[in-house]
Tab-separated table of C-alpha atoms and ligand atoms in Angstrom:
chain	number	residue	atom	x	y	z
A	1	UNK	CA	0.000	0.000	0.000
A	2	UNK	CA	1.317	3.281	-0.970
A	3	UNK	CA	2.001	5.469	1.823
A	4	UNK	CA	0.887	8.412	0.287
A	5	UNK	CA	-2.713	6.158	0.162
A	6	UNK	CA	-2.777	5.222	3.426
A	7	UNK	CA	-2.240	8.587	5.043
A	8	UNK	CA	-4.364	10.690	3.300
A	9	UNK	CA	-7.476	8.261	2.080
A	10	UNK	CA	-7.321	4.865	3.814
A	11	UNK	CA	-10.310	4.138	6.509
A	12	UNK	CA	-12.073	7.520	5.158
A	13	UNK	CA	-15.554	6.641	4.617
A	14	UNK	CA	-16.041	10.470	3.288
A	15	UNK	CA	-19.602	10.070	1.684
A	16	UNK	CA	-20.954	9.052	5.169
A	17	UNK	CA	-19.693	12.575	6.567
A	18	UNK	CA	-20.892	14.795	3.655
A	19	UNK	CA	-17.857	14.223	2.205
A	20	UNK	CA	-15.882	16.039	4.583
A	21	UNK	CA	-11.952	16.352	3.632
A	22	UNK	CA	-11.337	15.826	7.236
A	23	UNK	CA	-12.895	13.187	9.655
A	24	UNK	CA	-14.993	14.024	12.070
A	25	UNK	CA	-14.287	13.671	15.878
A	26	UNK	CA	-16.910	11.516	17.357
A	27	UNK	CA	-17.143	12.844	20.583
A	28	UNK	CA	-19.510	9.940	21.918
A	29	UNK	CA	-18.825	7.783	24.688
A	30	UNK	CA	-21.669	5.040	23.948
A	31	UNK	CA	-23.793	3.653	20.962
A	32	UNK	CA	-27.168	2.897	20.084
A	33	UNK	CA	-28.511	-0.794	19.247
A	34	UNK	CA	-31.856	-0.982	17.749
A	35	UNK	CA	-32.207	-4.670	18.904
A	36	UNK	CA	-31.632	-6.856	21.823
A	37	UNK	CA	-30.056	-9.193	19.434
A	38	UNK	CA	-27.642	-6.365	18.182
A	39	UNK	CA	-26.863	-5.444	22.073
A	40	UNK	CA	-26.043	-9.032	22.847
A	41	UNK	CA	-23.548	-9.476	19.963
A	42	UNK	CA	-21.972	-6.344	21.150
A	43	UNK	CA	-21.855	-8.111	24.287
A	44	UNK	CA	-20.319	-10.769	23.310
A	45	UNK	CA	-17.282	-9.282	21.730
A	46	UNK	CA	-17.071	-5.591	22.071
A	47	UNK	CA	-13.702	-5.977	19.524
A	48	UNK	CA	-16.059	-6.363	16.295
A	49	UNK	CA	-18.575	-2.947	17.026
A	50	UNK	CA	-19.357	0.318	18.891
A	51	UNK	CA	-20.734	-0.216	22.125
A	52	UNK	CA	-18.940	2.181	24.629
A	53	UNK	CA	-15.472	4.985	23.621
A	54	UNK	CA	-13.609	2.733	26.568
A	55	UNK	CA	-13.325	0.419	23.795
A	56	UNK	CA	-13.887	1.575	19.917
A	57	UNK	CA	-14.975	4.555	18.690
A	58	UNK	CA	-15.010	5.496	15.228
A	59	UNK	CA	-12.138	8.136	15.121
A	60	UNK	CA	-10.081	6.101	16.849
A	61	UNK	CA	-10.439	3.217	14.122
A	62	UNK	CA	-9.628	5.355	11.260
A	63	UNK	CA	-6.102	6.303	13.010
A	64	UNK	CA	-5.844	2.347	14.070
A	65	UNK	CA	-6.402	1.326	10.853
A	66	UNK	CA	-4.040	3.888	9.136
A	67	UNK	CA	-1.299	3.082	11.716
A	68	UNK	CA	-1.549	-0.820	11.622
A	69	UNK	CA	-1.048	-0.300	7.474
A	70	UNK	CA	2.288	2.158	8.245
A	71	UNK	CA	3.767	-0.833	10.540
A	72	UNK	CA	2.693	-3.191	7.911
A	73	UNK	CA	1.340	-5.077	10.801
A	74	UNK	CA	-2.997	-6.890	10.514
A	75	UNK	CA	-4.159	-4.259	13.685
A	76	UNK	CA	-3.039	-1.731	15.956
A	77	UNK	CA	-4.298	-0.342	19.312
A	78	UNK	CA	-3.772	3.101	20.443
A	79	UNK	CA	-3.151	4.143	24.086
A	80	UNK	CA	-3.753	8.037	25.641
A	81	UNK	CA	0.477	7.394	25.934
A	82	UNK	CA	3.566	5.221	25.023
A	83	UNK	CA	3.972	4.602	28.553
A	84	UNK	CA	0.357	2.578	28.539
A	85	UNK	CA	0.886	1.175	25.617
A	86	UNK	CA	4.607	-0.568	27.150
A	87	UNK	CA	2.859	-1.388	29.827
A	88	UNK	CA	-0.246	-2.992	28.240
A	89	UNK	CA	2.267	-5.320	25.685
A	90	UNK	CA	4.198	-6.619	28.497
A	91	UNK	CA	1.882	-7.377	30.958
A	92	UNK	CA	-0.604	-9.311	28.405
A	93	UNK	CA	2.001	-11.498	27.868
A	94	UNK	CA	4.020	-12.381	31.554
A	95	UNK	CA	2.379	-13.895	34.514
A	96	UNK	CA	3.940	-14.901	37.968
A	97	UNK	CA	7.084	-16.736	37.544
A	98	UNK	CA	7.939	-15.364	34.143
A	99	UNK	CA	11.372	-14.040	33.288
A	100	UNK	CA	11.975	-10.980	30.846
A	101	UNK	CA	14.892	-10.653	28.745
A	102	UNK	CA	15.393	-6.346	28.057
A	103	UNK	CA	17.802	-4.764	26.230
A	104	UNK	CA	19.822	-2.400	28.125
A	105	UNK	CA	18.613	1.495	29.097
A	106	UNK	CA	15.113	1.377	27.439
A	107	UNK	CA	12.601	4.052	28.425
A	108	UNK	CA	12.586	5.175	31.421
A	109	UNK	CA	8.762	4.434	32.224
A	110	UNK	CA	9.873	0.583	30.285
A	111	UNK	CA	12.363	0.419	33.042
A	112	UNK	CA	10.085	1.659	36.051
A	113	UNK	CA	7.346	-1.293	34.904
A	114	UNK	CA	10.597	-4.158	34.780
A	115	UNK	CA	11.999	-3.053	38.173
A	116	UNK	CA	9.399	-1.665	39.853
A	117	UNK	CA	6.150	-3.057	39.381
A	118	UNK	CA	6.937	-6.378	37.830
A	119	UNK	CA	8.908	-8.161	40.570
A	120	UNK	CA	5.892	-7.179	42.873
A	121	UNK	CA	4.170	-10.161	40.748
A	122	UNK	CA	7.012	-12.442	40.252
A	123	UNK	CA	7.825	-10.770	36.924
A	124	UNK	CA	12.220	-10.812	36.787
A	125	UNK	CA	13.883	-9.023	34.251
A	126	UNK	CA	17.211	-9.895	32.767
A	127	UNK	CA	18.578	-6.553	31.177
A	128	UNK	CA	21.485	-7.089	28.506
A	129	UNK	CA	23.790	-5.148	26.106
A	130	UNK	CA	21.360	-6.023	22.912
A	131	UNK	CA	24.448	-4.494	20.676
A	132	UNK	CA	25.361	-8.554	20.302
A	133	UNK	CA	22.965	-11.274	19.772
A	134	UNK	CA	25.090	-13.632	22.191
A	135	UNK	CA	23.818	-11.857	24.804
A	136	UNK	CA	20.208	-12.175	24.098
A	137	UNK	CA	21.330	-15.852	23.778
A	138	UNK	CA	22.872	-15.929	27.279
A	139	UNK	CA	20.297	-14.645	28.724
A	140	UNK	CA	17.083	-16.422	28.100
A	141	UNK	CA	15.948	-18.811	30.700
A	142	UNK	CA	13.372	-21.757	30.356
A	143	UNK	CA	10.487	-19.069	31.649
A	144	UNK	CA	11.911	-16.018	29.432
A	145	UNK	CA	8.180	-14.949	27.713
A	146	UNK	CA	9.115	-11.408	26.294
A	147	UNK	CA	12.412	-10.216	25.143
A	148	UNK	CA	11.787	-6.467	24.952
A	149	UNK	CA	13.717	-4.393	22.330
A	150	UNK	CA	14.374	-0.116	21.884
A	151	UNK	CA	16.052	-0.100	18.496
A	152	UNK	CA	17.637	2.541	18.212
A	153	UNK	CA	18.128	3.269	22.174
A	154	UNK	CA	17.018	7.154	22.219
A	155	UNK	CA	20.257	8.324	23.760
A	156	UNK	CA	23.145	6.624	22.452
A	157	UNK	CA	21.173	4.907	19.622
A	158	UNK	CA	22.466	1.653	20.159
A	159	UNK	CA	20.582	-1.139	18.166
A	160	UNK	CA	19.779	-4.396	18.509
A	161	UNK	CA	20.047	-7.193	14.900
A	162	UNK	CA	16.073	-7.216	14.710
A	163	UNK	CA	15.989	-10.037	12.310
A	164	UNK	CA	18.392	-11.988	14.312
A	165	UNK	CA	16.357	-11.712	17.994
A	166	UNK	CA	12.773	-12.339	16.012
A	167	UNK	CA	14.724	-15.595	14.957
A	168	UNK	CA	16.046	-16.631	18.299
A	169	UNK	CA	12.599	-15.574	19.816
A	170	UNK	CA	10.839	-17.689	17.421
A	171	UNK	CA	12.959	-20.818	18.009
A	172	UNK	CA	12.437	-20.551	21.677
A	173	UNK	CA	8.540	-19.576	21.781
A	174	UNK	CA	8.919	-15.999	22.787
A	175	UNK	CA	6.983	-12.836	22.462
A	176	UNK	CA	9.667	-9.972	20.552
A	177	UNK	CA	8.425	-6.270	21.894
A	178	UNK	CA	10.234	-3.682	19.934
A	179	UNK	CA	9.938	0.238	20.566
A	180	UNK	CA	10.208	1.933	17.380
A	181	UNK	CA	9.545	5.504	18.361
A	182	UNK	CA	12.913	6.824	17.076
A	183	UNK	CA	12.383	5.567	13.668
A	184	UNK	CA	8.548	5.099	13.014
A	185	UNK	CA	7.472	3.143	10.240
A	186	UNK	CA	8.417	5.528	7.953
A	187	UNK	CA	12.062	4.324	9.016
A	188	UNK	CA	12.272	1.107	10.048
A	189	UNK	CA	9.298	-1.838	10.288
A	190	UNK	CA	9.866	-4.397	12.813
A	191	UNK	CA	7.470	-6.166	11.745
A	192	UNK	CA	8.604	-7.128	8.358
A	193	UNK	CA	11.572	-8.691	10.584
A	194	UNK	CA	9.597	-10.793	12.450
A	195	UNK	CA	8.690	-8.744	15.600
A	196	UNK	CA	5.985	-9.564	17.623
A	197	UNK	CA	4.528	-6.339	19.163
A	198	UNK	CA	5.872	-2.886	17.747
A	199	UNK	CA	5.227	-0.120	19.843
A	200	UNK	CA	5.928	4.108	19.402
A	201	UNK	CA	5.355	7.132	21.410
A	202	UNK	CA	2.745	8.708	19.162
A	203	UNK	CA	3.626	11.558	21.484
A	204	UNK	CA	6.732	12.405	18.858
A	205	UNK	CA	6.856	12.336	15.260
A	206	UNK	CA	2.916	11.230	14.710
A	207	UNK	CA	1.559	13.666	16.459
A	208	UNK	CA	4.262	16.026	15.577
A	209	UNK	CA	3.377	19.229	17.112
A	210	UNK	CA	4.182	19.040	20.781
A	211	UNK	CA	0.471	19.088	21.791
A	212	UNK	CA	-0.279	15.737	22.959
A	213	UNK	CA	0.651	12.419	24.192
A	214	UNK	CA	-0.475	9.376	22.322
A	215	UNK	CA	0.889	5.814	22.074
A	216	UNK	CA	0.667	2.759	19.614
A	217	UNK	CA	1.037	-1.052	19.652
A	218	UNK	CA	0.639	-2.683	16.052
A	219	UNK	CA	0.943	-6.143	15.796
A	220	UNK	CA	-1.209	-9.455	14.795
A	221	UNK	CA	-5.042	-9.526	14.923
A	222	UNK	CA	-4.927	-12.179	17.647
A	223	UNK	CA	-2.138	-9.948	19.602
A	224	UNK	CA	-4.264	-7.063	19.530
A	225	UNK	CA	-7.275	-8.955	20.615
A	226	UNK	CA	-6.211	-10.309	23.042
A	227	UNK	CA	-4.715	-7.202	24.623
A	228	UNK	CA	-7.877	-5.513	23.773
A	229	UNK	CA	-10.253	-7.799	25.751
A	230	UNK	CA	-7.622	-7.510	28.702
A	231	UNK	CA	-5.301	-4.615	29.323
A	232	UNK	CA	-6.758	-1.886	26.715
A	233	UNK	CA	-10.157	-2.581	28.470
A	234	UNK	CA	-9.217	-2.724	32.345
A	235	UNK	CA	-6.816	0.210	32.409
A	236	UNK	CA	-9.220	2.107	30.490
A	237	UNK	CA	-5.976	4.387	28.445
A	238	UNK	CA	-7.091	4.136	24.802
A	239	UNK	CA	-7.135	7.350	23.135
A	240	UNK	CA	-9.937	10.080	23.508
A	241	UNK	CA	-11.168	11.102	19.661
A	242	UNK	CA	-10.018	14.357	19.790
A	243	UNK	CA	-6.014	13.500	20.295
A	244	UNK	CA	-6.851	10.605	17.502
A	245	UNK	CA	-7.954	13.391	15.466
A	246	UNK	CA	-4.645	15.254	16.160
A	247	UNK	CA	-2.688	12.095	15.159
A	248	UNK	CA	-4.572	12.024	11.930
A	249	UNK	CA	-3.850	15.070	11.545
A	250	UNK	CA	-0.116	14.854	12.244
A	251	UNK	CA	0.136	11.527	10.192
A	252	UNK	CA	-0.785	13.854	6.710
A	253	UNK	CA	2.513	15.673	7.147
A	254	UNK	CA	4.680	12.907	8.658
A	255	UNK	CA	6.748	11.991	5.511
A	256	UNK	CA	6.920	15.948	4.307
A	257	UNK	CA	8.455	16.164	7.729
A	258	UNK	CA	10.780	13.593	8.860
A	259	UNK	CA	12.116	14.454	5.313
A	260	UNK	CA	12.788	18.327	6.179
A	261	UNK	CA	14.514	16.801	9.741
A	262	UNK	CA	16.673	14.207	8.357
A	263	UNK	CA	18.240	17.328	5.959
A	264	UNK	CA	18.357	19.865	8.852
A	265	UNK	CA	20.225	17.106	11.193
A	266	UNK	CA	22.656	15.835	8.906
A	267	UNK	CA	22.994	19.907	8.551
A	268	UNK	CA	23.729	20.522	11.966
A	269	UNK	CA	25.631	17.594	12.458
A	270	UNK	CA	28.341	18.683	10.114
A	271	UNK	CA	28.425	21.648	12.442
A	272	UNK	CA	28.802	19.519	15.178
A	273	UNK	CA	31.525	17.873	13.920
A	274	UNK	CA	33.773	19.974	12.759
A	275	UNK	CA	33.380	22.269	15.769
A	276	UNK	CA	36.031	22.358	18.397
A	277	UNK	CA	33.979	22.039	21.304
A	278	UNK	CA	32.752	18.952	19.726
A	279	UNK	CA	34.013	15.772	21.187
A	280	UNK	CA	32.137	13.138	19.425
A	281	UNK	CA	28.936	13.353	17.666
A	282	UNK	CA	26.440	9.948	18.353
A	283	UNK	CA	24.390	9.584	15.375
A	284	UNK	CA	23.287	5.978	13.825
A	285	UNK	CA	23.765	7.430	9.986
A	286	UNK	CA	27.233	8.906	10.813
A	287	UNK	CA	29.718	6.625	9.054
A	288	UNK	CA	31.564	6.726	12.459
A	289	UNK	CA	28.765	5.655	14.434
A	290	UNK	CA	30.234	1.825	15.116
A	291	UNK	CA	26.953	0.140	14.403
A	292	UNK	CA	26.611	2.010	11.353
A	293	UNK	CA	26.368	-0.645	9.053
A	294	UNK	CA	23.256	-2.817	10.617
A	295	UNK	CA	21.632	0.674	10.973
A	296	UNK	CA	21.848	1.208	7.129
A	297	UNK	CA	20.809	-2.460	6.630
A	298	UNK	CA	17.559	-1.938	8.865
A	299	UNK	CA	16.770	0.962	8.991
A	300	UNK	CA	15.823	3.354	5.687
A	301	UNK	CA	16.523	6.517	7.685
A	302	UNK	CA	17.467	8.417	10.664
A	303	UNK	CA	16.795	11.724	11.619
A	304	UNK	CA	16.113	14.449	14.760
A	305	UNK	CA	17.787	12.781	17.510
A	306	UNK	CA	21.294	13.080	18.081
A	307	UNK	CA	23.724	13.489	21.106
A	308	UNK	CA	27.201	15.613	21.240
A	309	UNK	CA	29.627	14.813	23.469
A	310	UNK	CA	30.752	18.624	24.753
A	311	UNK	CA	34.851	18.798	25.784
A	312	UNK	CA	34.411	20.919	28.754
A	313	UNK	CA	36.392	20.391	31.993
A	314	UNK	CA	33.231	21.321	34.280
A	315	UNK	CA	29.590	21.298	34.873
A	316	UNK	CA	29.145	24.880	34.806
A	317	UNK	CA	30.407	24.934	31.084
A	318	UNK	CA	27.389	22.548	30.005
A	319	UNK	CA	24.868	24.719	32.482
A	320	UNK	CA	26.396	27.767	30.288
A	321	UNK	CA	26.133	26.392	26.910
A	322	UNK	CA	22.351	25.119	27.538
A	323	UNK	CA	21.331	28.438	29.710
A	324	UNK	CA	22.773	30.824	26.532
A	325	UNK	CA	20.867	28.902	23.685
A	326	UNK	CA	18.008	31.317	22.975
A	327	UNK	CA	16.269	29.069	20.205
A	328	UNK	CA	16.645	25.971	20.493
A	329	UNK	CA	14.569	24.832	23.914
A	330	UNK	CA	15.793	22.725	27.297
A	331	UNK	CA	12.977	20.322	27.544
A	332	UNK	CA	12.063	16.954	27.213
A	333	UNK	CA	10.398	15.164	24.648
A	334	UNK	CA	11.100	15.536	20.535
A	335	UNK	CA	9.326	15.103	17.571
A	336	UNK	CA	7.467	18.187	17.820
A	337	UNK	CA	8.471	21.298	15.371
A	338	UNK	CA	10.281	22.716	17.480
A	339	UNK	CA	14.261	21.954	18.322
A	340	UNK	CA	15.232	21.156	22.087
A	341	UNK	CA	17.953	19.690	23.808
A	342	UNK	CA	18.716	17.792	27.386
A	343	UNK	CA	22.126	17.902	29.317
A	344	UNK	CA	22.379	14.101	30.790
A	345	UNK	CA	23.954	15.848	33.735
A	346	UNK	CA	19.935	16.988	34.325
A	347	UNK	CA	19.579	13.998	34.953
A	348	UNK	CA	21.788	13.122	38.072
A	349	UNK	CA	23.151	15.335	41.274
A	350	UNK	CA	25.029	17.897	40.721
A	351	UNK	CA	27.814	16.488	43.131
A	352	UNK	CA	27.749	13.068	41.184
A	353	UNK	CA	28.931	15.165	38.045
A	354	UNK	CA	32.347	13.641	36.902
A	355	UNK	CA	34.051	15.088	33.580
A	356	UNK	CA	36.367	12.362	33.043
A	357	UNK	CA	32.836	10.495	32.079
A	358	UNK	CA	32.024	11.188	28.461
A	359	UNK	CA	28.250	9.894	29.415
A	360	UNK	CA	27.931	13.393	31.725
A	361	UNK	CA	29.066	15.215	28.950
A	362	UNK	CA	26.228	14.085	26.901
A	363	UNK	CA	23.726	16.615	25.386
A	364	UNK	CA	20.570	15.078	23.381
A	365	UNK	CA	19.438	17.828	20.247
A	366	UNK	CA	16.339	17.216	18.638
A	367	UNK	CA	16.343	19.397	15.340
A	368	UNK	CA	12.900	20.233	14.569
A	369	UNK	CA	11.300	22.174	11.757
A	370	UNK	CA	13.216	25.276	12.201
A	371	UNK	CA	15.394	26.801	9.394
A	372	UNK	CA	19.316	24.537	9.924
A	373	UNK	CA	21.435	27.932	9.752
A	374	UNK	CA	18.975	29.553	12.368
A	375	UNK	CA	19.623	26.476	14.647
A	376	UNK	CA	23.434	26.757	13.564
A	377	UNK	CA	23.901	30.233	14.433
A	378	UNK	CA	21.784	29.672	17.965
A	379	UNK	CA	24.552	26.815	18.897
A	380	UNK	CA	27.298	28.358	17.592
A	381	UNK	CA	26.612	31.513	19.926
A	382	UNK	CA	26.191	29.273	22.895
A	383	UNK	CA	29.512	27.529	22.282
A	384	UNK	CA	30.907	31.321	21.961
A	385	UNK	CA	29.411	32.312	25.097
A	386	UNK	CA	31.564	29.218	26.853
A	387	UNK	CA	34.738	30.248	24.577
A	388	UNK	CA	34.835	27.549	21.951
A	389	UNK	CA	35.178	29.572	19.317
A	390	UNK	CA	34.832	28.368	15.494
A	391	UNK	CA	38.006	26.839	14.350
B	401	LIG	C1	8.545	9.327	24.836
B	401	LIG	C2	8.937	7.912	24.677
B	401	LIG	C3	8.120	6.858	25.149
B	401	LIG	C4	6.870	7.087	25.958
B	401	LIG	O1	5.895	7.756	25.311
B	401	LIG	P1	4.837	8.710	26.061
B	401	LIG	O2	3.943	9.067	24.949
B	401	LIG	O3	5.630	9.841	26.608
B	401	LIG	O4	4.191	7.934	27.139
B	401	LIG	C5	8.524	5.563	24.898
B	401	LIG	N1	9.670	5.297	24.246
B	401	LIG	C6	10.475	6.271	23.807
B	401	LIG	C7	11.727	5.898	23.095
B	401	LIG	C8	10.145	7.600	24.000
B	401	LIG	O5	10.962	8.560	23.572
């Protein structure tokens, strides 16, 4: 299916909304039957109709659909965030005394559920460096159920051989979880290499404008049944119409802009690079980046996130550097149009700051929509402002 298709007519029934360009939001939590007979079948398996916006609503199932064709996957579910939709995929498939092989570092809310909330049910979690396949190997146990995958990692971008862990997976009866929010399907489709469940934030590049938190699961018609009639009932965190209607929204412009990032990055990576207060530059389509080669193999692009390593001798250099940037934001998140970056030393005390660690040094940029040279200039002034000037 061309994507061009699938993003801007698939799942549109336009003649039965006056032929309306855009969809409309139906803002309805329940449905009318006509019949007993109706209402019982509805009953019976609230997956096949409309019954009550807890389950399916009709906005919601033209994103679904649209999203479940991107991933190349036979359905999708979509959560109110990424978070609920980790947390749905794992837990419909672990029970007490099952073992969880993760790769190292995923999400932060990923790792909260496997150390936190898991164990509380006999859930253990193995966590391994998923940059080699022996590990994976190593690591699974006669009760491993879920290997869970973040290719690539959104910090350092380290990736795991999809193909190869489907394959291992496979041979030993276990359900592959990948989180795909870096790439989308635009970028990369886990499915196609034999994942399992294939999650993204729809929080980022889908919705694409920094205005609301979504999340997505795509995977086989049974899988997303079966999570359905469990999890995406009983927590009650699919998304509302109206932030469905922002994601088909976002999804018309998706390729138009992942396009416009992937030029502006590889723009203000060659900035990066060449610039004196420039370490090392982490970036899975930099020919230096040492997985480079399995990233060109499975992925067909990379874009917006990257991390700089900053050669500075303290913290108050990186505090500088962030604190002058006028343009370019401090927050969380990416995706969104607008460019932002994160000092890993946010992240930890101030007194546990060490500058002999590279991993401290760390900033994460997110290049957005904005004009390259205007995000150039706004960096190049902050690196001024700590005196690295331009070589
Ligand atoms: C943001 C993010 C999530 C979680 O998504 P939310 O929509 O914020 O709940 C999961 N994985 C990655 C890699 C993310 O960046």
């Amino acid at each position: 299916m061309d994507i061009s298709y699938i993003i801007n007519e698939l799942a549109e029934d336009r003649e039965h909304y006056f032929n309306a360009v855009a969809p409309p939001i139906m803002q309805s939590s329940n449905f009318i039957f006509k019949t007993v007979d109706e209402m019982r079948s509805a009953f019976e398996d609230e997956y096949s109709t409309y019954l009550y916006s807890r389950g399916l609503n009709p906005t919601v199932d033209i994103l679904r659909k649209k999203l479940a064709a991107l991933d190349k996957a036979e359905d999708c579910l979509v959560f109110n965030s990424g978070a609920a939709a980790i947390f749905a995929s794992v837990l419909a498939n672990v029970k007490s005394g099952d073992h969880i092989v993760s790769v190292a570092n995923p999400y932060t809310w990923a790792q909260k559920l496997f150390n936190d909330i898991l164990p509380r049910f006999g859930v253990t979690t193995s966590y391994v460096d998923g940059r080699y396949i022996e590990n994976f190997e190593r690591a699974i146990l006669p009760n491993t159920r879920v290997i869970y995958l973040e290719s690539p990692n959104s910090w350092d971008y380290a990736i795991q051989d999809l193909r190869a862990v489907s394959e291992l997976a496979k041979a030993e009866n276990i359900i592959t979880i990948c989180d795909n929010s870096y790439c989308t399907p635009l970028y990369q489709q886990p499915i196609s290499l034999g994942i399992d469940i294939v999650l993204q934030s729809g929080t980022k590049y889908i919705g694409g404008h920094s205005d609301t938190i979504a999340g997505v699961l795509s995977g086989s018609h049974e899988m997303t049944r079966k999570i359905f009639q469990s999890e995406y009932m009983n927590i009650g965190s699919g998304i509302q119409p109206f932030n469905a209607w922002l994601l088909i929204r976002g999804l018309r412009t998706l390729p138009a802009r992942l396009e416009r990032i992937a030029r502006s990055t590889n723009e203000v990576l060659a900035f990066l690079k060449q610039h004196p207060g420039v370490e090392e530059v982490i970036f899975p389509f930099d020919e230096n980046f040492p997985q480079y080669e399995l990233a060109r193999q499975q992925m067909s692009g990379a874009c917006g996130l990257l991390t700089f390593v900053m050669r500075v001798t303290d913290l108050q250099e990186i505090e500088n550097f962030c604190e002058t940037l006028q343009h370019i934001f401090m927050a969380v998140s990416w995706g969104g149009h607008e460019s932002l970056i994160i000092p890993r030393a946010a992240g930890m005390k101030k007194a546990d700051f060490d500058a002999a660690n590279r991993e401290h040094r760390m900033i994460r940029l997110y290049t957005g929509l904005e004009d390259p040279a205007y995000l150039v200039k706004d960096l190049q002034l902050a690196f001024n402002a700590i005196g690295h000037h331009q070589a």
